Short mmCIF file of C-alpha atoms in Angstrom, two decimals:
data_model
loop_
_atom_site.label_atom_id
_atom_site.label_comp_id
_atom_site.label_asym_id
_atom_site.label_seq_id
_atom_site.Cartn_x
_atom_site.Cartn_y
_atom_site.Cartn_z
CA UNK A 14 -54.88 66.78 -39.74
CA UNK A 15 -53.76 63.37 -39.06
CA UNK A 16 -53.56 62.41 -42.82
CA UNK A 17 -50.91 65.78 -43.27
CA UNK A 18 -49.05 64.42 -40.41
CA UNK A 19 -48.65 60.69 -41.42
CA UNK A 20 -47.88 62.57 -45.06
CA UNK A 21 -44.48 64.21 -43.20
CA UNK A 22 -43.55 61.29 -41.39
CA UNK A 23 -43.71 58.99 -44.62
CA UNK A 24 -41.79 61.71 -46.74
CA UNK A 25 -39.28 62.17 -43.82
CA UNK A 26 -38.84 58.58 -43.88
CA UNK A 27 -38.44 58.76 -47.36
CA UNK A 28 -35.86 61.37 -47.59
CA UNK A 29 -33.78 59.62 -44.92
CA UNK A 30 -33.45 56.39 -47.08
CA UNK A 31 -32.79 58.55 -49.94
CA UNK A 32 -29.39 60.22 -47.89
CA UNK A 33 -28.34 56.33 -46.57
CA UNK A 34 -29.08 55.43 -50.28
CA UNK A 35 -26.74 58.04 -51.49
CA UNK A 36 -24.18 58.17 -48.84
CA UNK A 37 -21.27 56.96 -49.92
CA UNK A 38 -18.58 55.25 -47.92
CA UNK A 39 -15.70 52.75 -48.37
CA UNK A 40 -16.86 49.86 -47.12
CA UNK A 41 -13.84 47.53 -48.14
CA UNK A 42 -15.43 45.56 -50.82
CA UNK A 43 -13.26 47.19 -53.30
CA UNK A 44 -9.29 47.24 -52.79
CA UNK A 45 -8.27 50.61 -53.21
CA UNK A 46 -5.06 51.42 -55.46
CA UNK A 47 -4.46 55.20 -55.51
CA UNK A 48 -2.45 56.69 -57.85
CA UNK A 49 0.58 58.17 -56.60
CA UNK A 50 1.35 61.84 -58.23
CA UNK A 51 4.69 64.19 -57.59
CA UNK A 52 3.59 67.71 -55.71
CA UNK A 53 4.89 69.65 -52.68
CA UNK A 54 2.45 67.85 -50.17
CA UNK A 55 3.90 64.43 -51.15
CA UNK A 56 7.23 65.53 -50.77
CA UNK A 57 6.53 66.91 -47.29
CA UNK A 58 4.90 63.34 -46.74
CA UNK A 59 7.71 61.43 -47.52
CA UNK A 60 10.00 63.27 -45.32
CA UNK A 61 7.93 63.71 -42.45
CA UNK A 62 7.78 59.76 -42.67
CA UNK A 63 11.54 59.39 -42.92
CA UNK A 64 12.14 61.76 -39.86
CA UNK A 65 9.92 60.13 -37.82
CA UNK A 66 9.91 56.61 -38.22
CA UNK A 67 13.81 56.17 -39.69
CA UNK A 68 15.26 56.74 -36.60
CA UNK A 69 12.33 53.91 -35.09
CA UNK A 70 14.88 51.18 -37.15
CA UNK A 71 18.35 53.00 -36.92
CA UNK A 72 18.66 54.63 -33.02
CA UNK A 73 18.60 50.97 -30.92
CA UNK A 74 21.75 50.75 -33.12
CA UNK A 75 23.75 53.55 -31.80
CA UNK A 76 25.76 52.71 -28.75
CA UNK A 77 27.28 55.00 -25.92
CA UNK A 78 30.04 54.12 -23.33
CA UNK A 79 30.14 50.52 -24.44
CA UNK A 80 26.50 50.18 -24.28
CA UNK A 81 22.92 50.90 -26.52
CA UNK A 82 22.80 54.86 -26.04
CA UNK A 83 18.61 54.46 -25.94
CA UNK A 84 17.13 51.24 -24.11
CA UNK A 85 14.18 50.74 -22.29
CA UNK A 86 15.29 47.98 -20.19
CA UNK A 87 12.20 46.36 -18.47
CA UNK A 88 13.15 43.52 -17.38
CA UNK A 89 15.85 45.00 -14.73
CA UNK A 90 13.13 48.23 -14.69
CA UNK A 91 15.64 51.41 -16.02
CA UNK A 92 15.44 53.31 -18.96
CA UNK A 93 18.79 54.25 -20.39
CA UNK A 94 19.23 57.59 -22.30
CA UNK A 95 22.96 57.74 -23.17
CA UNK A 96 24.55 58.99 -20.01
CA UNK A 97 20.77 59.51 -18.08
CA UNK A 98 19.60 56.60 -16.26
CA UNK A 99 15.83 56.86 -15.50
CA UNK A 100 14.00 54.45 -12.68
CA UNK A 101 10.67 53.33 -12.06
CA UNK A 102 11.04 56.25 -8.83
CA UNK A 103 10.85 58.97 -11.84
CA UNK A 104 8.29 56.98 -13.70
CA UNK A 105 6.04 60.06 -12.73
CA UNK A 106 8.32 62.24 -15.71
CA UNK A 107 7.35 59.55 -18.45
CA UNK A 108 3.95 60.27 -17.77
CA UNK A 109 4.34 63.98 -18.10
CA UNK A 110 5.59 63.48 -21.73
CA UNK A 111 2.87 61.23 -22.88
CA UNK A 112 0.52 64.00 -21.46
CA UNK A 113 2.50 66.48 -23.61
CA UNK A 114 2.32 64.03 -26.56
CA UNK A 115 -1.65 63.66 -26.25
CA UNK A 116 -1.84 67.67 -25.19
CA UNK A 117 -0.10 67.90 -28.45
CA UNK A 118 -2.36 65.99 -30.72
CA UNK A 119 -5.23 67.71 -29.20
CA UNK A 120 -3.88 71.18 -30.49
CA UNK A 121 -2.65 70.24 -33.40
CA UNK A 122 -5.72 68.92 -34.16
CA UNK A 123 -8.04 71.35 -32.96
CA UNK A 124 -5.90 73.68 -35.52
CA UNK A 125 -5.65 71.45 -38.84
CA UNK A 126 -7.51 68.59 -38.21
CA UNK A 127 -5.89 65.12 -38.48
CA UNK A 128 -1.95 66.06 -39.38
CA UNK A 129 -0.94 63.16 -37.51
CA UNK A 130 -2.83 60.86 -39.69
CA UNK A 131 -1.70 62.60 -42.87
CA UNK A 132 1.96 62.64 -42.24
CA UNK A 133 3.05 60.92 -39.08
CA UNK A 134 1.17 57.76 -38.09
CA UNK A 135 2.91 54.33 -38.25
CA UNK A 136 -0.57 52.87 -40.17
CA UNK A 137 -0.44 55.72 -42.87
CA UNK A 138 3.51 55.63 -43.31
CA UNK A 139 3.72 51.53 -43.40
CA UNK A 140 0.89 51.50 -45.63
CA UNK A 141 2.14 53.95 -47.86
CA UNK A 142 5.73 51.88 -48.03
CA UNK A 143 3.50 48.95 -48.77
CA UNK A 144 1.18 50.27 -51.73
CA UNK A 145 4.56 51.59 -53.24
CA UNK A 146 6.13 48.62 -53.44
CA UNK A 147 2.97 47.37 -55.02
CA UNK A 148 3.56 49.44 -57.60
CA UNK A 149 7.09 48.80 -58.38
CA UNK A 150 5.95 45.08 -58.83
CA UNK A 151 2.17 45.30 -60.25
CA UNK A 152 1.99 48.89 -61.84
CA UNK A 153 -0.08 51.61 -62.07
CA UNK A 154 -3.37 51.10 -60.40
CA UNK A 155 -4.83 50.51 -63.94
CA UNK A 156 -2.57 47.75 -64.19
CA UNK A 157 -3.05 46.78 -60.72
CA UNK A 158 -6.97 46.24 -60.83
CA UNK A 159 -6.43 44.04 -64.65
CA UNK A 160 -4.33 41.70 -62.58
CA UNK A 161 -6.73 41.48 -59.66
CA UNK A 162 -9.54 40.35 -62.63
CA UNK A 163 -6.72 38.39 -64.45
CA UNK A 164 -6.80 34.62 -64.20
CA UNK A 165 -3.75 32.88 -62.13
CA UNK A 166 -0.55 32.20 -64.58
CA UNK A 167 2.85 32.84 -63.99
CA UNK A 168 3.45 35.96 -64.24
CA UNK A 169 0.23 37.23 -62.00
CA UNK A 170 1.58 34.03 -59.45
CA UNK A 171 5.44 35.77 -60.16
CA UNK A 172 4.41 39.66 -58.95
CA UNK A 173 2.08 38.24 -55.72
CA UNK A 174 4.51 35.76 -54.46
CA UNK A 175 7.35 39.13 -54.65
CA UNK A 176 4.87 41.48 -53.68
CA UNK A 177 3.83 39.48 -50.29
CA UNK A 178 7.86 38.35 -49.87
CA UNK A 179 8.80 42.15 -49.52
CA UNK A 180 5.74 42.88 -47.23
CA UNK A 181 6.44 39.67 -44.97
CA UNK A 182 10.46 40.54 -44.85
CA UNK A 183 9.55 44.79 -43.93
CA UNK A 184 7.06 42.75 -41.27
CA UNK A 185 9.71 41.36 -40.07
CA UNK A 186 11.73 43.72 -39.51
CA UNK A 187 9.20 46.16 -37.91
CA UNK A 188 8.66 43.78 -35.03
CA UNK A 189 12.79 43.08 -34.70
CA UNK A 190 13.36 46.96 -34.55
CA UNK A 191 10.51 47.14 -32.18
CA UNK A 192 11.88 44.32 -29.55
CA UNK A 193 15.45 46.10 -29.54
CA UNK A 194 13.97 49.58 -27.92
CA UNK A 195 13.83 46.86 -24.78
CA UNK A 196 16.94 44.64 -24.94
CA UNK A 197 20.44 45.06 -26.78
CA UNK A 198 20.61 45.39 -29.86
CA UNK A 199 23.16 43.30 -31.26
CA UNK A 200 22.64 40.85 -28.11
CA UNK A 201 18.95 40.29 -30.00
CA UNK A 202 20.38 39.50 -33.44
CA UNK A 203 22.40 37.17 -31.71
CA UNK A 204 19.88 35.12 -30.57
CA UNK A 205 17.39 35.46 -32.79
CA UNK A 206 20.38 34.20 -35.50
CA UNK A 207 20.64 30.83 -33.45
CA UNK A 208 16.94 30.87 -32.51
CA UNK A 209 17.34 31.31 -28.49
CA UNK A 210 15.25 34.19 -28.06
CA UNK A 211 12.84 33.81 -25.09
CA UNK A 212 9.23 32.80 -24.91
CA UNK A 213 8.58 36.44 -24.89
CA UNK A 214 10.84 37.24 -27.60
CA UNK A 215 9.06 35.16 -29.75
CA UNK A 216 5.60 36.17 -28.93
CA UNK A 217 6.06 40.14 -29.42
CA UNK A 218 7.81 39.61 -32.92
CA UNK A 219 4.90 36.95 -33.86
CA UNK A 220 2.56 39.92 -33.25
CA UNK A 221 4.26 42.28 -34.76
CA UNK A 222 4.88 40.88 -37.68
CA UNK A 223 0.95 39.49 -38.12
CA UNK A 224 -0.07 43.13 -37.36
CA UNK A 225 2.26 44.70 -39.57
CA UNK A 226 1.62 42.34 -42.37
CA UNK A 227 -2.19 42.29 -42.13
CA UNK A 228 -3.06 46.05 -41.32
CA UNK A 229 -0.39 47.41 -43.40
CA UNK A 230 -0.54 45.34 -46.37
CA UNK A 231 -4.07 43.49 -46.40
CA UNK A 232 -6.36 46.06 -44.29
CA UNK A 233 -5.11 49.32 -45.60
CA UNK A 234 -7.30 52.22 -45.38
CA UNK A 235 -9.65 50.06 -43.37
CA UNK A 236 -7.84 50.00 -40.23
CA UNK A 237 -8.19 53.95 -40.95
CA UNK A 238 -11.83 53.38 -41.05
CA UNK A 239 -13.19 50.90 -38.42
CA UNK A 240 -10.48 50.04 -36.26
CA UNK A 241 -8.78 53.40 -35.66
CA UNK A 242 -10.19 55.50 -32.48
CA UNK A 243 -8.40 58.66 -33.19
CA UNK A 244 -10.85 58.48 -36.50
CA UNK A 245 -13.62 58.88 -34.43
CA UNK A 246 -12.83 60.99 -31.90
CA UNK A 247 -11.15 63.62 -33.78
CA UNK A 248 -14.47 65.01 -34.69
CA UNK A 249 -15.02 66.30 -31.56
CA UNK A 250 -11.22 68.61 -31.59
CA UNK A 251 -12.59 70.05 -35.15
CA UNK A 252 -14.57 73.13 -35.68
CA UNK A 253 -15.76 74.93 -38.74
CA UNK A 254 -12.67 76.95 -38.05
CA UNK A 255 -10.25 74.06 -37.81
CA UNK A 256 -8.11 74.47 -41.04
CA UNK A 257 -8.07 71.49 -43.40
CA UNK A 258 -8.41 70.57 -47.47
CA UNK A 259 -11.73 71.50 -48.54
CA UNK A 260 -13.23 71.76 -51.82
CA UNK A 261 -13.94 75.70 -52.64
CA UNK A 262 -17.65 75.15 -53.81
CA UNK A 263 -18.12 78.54 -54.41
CA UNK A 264 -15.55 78.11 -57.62
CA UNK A 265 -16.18 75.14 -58.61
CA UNK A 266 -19.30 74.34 -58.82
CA UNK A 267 -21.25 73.91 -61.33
CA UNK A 268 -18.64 71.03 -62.57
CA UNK A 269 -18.35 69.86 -66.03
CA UNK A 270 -16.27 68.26 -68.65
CA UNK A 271 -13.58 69.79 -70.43
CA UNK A 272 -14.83 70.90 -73.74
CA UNK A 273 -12.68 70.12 -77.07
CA UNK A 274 -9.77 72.53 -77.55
CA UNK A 275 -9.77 73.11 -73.37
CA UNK A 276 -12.95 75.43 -73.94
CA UNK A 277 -14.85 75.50 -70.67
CA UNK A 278 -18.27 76.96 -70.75
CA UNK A 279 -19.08 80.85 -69.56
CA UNK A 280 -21.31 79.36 -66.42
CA UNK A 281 -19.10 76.67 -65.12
CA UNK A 282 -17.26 76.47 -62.31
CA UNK A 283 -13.48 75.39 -62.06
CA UNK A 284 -14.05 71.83 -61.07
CA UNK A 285 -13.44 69.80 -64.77
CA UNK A 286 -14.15 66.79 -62.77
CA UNK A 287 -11.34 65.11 -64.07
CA UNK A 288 -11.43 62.87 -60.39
CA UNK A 289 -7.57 63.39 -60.23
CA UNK A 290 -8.60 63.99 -56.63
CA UNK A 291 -9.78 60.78 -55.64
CA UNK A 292 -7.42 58.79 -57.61
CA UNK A 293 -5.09 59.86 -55.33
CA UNK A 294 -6.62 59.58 -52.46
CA UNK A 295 -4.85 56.64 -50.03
CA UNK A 296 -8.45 55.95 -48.56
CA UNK A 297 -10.77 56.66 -51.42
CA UNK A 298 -12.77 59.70 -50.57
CA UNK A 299 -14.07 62.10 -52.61
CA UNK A 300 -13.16 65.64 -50.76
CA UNK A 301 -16.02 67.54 -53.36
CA UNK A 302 -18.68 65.80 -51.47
CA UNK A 303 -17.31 67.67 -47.77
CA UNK A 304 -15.74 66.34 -45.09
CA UNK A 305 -15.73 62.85 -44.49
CA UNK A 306 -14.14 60.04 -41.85
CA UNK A 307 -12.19 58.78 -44.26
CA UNK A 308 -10.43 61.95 -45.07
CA UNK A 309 -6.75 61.92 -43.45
CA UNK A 310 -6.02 65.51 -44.33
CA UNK A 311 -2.59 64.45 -46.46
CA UNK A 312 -2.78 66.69 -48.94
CA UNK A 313 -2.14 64.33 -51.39
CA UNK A 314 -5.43 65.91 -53.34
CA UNK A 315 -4.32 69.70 -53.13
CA UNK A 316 -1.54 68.19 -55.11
CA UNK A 317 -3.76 66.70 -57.79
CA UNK A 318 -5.84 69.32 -58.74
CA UNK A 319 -3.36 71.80 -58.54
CA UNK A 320 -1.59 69.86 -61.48
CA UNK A 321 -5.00 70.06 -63.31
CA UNK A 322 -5.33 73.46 -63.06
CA UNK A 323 -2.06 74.38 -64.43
CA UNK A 324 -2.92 72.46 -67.21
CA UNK A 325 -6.14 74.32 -67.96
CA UNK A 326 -4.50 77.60 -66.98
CA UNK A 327 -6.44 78.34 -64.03
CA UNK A 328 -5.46 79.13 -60.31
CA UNK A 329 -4.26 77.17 -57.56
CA UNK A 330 -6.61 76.66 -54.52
CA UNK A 331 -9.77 75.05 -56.03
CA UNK A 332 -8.76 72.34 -53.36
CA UNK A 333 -6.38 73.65 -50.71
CA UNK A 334 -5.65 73.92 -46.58
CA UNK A 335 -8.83 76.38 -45.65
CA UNK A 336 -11.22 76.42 -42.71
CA UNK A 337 -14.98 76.12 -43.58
CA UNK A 338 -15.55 79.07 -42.26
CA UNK A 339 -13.43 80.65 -44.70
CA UNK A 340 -14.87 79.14 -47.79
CA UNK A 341 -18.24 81.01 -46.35
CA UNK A 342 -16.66 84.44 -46.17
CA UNK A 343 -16.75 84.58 -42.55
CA UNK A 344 -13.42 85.70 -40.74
CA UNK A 345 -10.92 83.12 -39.76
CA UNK A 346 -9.64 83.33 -36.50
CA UNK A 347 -5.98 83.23 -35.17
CA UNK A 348 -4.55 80.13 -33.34
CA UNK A 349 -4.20 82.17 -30.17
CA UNK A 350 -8.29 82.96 -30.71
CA UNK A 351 -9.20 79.14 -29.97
CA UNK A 352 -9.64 79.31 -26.34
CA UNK A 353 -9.08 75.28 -26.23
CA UNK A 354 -6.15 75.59 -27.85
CA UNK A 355 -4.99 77.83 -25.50
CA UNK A 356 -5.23 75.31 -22.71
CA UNK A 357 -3.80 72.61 -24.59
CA UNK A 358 -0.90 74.75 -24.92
CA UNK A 359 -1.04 75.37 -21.30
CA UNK A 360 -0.71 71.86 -20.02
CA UNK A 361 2.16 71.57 -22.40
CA UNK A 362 3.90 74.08 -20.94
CA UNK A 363 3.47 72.95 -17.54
CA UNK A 364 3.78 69.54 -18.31
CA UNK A 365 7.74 70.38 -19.68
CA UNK A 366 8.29 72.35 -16.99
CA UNK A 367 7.82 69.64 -14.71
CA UNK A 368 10.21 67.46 -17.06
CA UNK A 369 13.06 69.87 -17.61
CA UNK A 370 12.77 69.89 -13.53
CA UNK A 371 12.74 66.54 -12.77
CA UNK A 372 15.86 65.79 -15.50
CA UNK A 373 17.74 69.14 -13.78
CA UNK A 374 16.83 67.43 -10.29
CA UNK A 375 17.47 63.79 -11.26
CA UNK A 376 20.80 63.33 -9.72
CA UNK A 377 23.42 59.78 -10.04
CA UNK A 378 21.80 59.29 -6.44
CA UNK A 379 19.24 59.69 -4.23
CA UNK A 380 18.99 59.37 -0.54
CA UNK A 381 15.73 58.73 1.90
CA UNK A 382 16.33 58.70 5.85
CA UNK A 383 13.44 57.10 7.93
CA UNK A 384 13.71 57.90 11.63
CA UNK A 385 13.41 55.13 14.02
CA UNK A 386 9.69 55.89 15.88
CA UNK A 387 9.73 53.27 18.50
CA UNK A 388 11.54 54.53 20.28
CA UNK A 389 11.94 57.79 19.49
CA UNK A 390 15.80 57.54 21.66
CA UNK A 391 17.79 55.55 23.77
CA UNK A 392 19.80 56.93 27.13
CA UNK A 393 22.83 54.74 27.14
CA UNK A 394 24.83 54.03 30.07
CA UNK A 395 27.31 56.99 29.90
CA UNK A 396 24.35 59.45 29.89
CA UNK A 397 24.13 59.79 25.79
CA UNK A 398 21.54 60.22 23.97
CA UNK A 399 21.46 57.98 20.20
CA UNK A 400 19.01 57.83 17.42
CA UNK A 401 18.43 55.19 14.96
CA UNK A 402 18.06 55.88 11.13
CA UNK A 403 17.34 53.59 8.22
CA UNK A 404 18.87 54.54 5.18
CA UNK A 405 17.62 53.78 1.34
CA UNK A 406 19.85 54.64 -1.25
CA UNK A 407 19.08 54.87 -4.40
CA UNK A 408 22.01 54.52 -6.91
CA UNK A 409 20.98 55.29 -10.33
CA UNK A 410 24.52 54.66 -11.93
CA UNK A 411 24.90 51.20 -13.72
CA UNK A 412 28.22 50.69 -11.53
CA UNK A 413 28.52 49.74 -7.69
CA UNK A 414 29.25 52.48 -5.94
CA UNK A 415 31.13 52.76 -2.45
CA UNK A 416 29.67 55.69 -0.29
CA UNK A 417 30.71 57.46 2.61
CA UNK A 418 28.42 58.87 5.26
CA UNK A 419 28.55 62.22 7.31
CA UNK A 420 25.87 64.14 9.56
CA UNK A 421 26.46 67.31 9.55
CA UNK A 422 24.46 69.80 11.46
CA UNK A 423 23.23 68.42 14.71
CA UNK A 424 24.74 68.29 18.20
CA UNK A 425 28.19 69.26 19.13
CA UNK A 426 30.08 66.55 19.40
CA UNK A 427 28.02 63.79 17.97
CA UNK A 428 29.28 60.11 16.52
CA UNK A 429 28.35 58.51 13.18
CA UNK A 430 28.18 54.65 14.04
CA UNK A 431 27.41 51.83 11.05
CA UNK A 432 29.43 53.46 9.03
CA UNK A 433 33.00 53.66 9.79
CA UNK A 434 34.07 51.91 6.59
CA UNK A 435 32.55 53.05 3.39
CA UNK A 436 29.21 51.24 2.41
CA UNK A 437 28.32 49.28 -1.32
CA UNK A 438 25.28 50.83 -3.11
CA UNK A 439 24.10 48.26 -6.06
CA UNK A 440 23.44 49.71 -9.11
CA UNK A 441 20.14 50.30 -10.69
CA UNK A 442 18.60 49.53 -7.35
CA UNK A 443 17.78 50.70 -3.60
CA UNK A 444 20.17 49.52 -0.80
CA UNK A 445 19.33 49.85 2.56
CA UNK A 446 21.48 49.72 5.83
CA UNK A 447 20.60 51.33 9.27
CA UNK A 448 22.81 54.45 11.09
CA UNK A 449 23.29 55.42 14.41
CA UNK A 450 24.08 58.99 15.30
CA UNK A 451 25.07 59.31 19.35
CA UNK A 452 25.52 62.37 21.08
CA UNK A 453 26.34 63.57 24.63
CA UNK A 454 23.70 64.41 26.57
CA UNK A 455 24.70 67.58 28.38
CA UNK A 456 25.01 69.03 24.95
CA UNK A 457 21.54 68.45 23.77
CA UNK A 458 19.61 71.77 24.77
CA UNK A 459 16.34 71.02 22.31
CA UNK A 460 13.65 68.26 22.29
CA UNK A 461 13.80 68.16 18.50
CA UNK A 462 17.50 69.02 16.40
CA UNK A 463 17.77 69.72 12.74
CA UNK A 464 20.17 67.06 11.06
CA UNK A 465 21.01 66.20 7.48
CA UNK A 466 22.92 63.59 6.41
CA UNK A 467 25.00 63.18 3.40
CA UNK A 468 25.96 60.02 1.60
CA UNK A 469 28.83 60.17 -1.08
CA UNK A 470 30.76 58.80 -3.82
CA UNK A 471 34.63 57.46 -2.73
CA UNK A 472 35.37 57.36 -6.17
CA UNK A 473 32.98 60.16 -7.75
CA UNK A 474 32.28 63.14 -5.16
CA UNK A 475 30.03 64.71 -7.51
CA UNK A 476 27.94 61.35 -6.99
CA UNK A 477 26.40 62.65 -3.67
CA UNK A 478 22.83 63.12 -2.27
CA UNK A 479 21.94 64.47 1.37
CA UNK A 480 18.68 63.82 3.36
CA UNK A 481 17.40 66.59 6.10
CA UNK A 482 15.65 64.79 9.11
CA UNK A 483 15.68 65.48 13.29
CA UNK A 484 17.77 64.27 16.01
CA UNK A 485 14.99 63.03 19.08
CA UNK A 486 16.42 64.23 22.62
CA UNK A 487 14.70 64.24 26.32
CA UNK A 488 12.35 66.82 27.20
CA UNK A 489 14.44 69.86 28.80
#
């Protein structure tokens, strides 16, 4: 009995060597030069690219009023959206977007699998610019890998030297059109023209420019691979119903050659295994052997092998957007069916709502009235009562603003004191003054009286906010 069982465990062992022995993965020993082929789903790559990232270099550019229309401005903490002037006070609405932007990813993902990677992210686009200027310069990827193995002459020196120059310059310019999102525009170029950019200046485009340079152009489908956390967790949003390319086993298999005259046996399947497919895969994967890490969902294979097939005369689809489910026979389900996605969708929703309120509710100025506690009142000498108030005003304009202040509400007969000439907000910032309200004592009948106090624009009045507090009186 023992003998059988130390028999298992050494052919379990065995087979488990066998599937590490066979498992293949891109390990980076081998640069990877796909070949780049014409089809719908590149198309729909390179404009999803341009959309996205094209306004990243062009929108810092566009100015508004006299000033950059987008800017985050940390350094004096306000975040300028053409005429909307955000705070650190409404910081709370920037993180509702980025939990609609990760709400999103999760559903989109949880649907078809890793679109973002495939069309969208900054690694995949970058290195996609890069390898295509790589083969403008070098060639084809045949003629690419025979001047890797080619000794050093001129013309191999000639095509790196370019090759690196254009990486190094688009470098470049990634990390200046990243610093500009935070400071002017064309206040940047100046400085960076006469080299008087700040410590900090210098340090963010350093980085950007080594990280650009290195992932995008020396790293490649390895930062995909190993440094990448979306990679890894993304396996966890996917489901056998999650749609994404798959290989369609059923007609393919078994593979085989092309016979002479584009005969193809009785008995096999539809795969020629021509390896059109991974040629043109940016990280190297072959998508007959399943799903794999490596496997950014771009398309770029569908594309391939439906090129193959019309030149064998044979359907579209032996590679295509399908849930593995549905290469099984069993019935795909609707988006609506995924109860996940479902909630992701729900915390979207709410998570706009609570935007599109807080931009309706935002206001050119806000107003916060503190109540003096100790004490609560004073009795002056002619028998009336007065409160103390300390005011904060926020003024979210980028101008100094002179305000105005009125109570209304109240006691009958009460006087606003502190502010008989109108009062200077700063811009961009809180400024705080203190208010006295007085009012005569026989005509407080209540403990505790409803007031609200409105401060306002002299120049602007729809640049107004009001405040509802109390007015503290004797006990009666």
């Amino acid at each position: 009995m023992d003998k059988e069982v130390e028999q298992k465990e050494v052919g379990t062992v065995t087979s488990i060597y066998q599937e590490f022995e066979h498992w293949d993965v891109n390990k980076g020993d081998k640069t990877i030069h796909a070949k780049r082929m014409p089809g719908f789903f590149r198309t729909v790559k390179n404009y999803t690219q341009l959309a996205l990232w094209l306004p990243f270099f062009l929108l810092p550019y566009l100015r508004w009023n006299g000033k950059q229309a987008i800017l985050f401005d940390i350094q004096n903490r306000q975040f300028h959206f053409f005429n909307l002037t955000v705070l650190p006070q409404d910081i709370w609405m920037l993180s509702l977007l980025l939990l609609v932007l990760a709400m999103t990813l999760f559903a989109v993902t949880s649907v078809a699998s890793r679109v973002w990677c495939g069309y969208f992210c900054f690694q995949t686009a970058w290195t996609d610019w890069f390898t295509w200027i790589e083969d403008k310069i070098e060639g084809n990827p045949t003629a690419r890998r025979k001047l890797e193995e080619a000794p050093w002459d001129f013309d191999k020196i000639k095509k790196k030297v370019s090759k690196h120059f254009i990486w190094m310059v688009i470098a470049l310019f990634t990390g200046i059109s990243f610093s500009v999102w935070f400071v002017d525009a064309y206040d940047y170029w100046r400085d960076l023209v006469h080299l008087q950019l700040p410590t900090v200046g210098w340090v963010v485009i350093t980085m950007f420019f080594l990280g650009t340079y290195i992932l995008a152009g020396l790293l490649r489908e390895q930062t995909c691979f190993w440094l990448c956390p979306y990679a890894r967790i993304q396996g966890v949003m996917s489901d056998a119903q999650t749609i994404l390319p798959t290989y369609d086993f059923n007609r393919g298999e078994p593979r085989g050659k092309l016979r002479r005259g584009g005969e193809v046996v009785a008995q096999q399947g539809d795969c020629i295994d021509c390896f059109q497919c991974v040629q043109v895969c940016p990280t190297g994967v072959d998508i007959r052997e399943g799903q794999q890490l490596g496997c950014i969902t771009c398309g770029l294979c569908i594309d391939a092998c439906d090129s193959i097939m019309d030149k064998i005369g044979k359907p579209h689809g032996l590679i295509r957007y399908a849930s593995l489910d549905e290469l099984e026979g069993k019935p795909a389900k609707k988006m609506y069916q995924h109860p996940r996605t479902l909630v992701y969708i729900g915390i979207i929703l709410i998570a706009l709502a609570g935007i599109v309120y807080g931009l309706t509710h935002l206001g050119a100025m806000t107003l916060k009235v503190i109540p003096e506690r100790q004490p609560l009142f004073v009795t002056l000498s002619d028998g009336s009562i007065q409160n103390k108030y300390e005011f904060k005003v926020l003024n979210k304009t980028d101008k100094d603003v002179f305000v105005t202040v009125a109570a209304e509400g109240g006691i009958k007969g009460q006087v606003v004191i502190g502010a008989d000439k109108p009062l200077l907000t700063h811009h961009g910032r809180g400024t705080s003054f203190t208010i006295f309200v007085k009012a005569p004592g026989e005509n407080i009948k209540k403990e505790v009286t409803p007031l609200e106090f409105r401060v306002q624009s002299v120049d602007d009045p729809t640049i107004a906010a009001e405040y509802s507090t109390k007015f503290n009186g004797p006990k009666r």
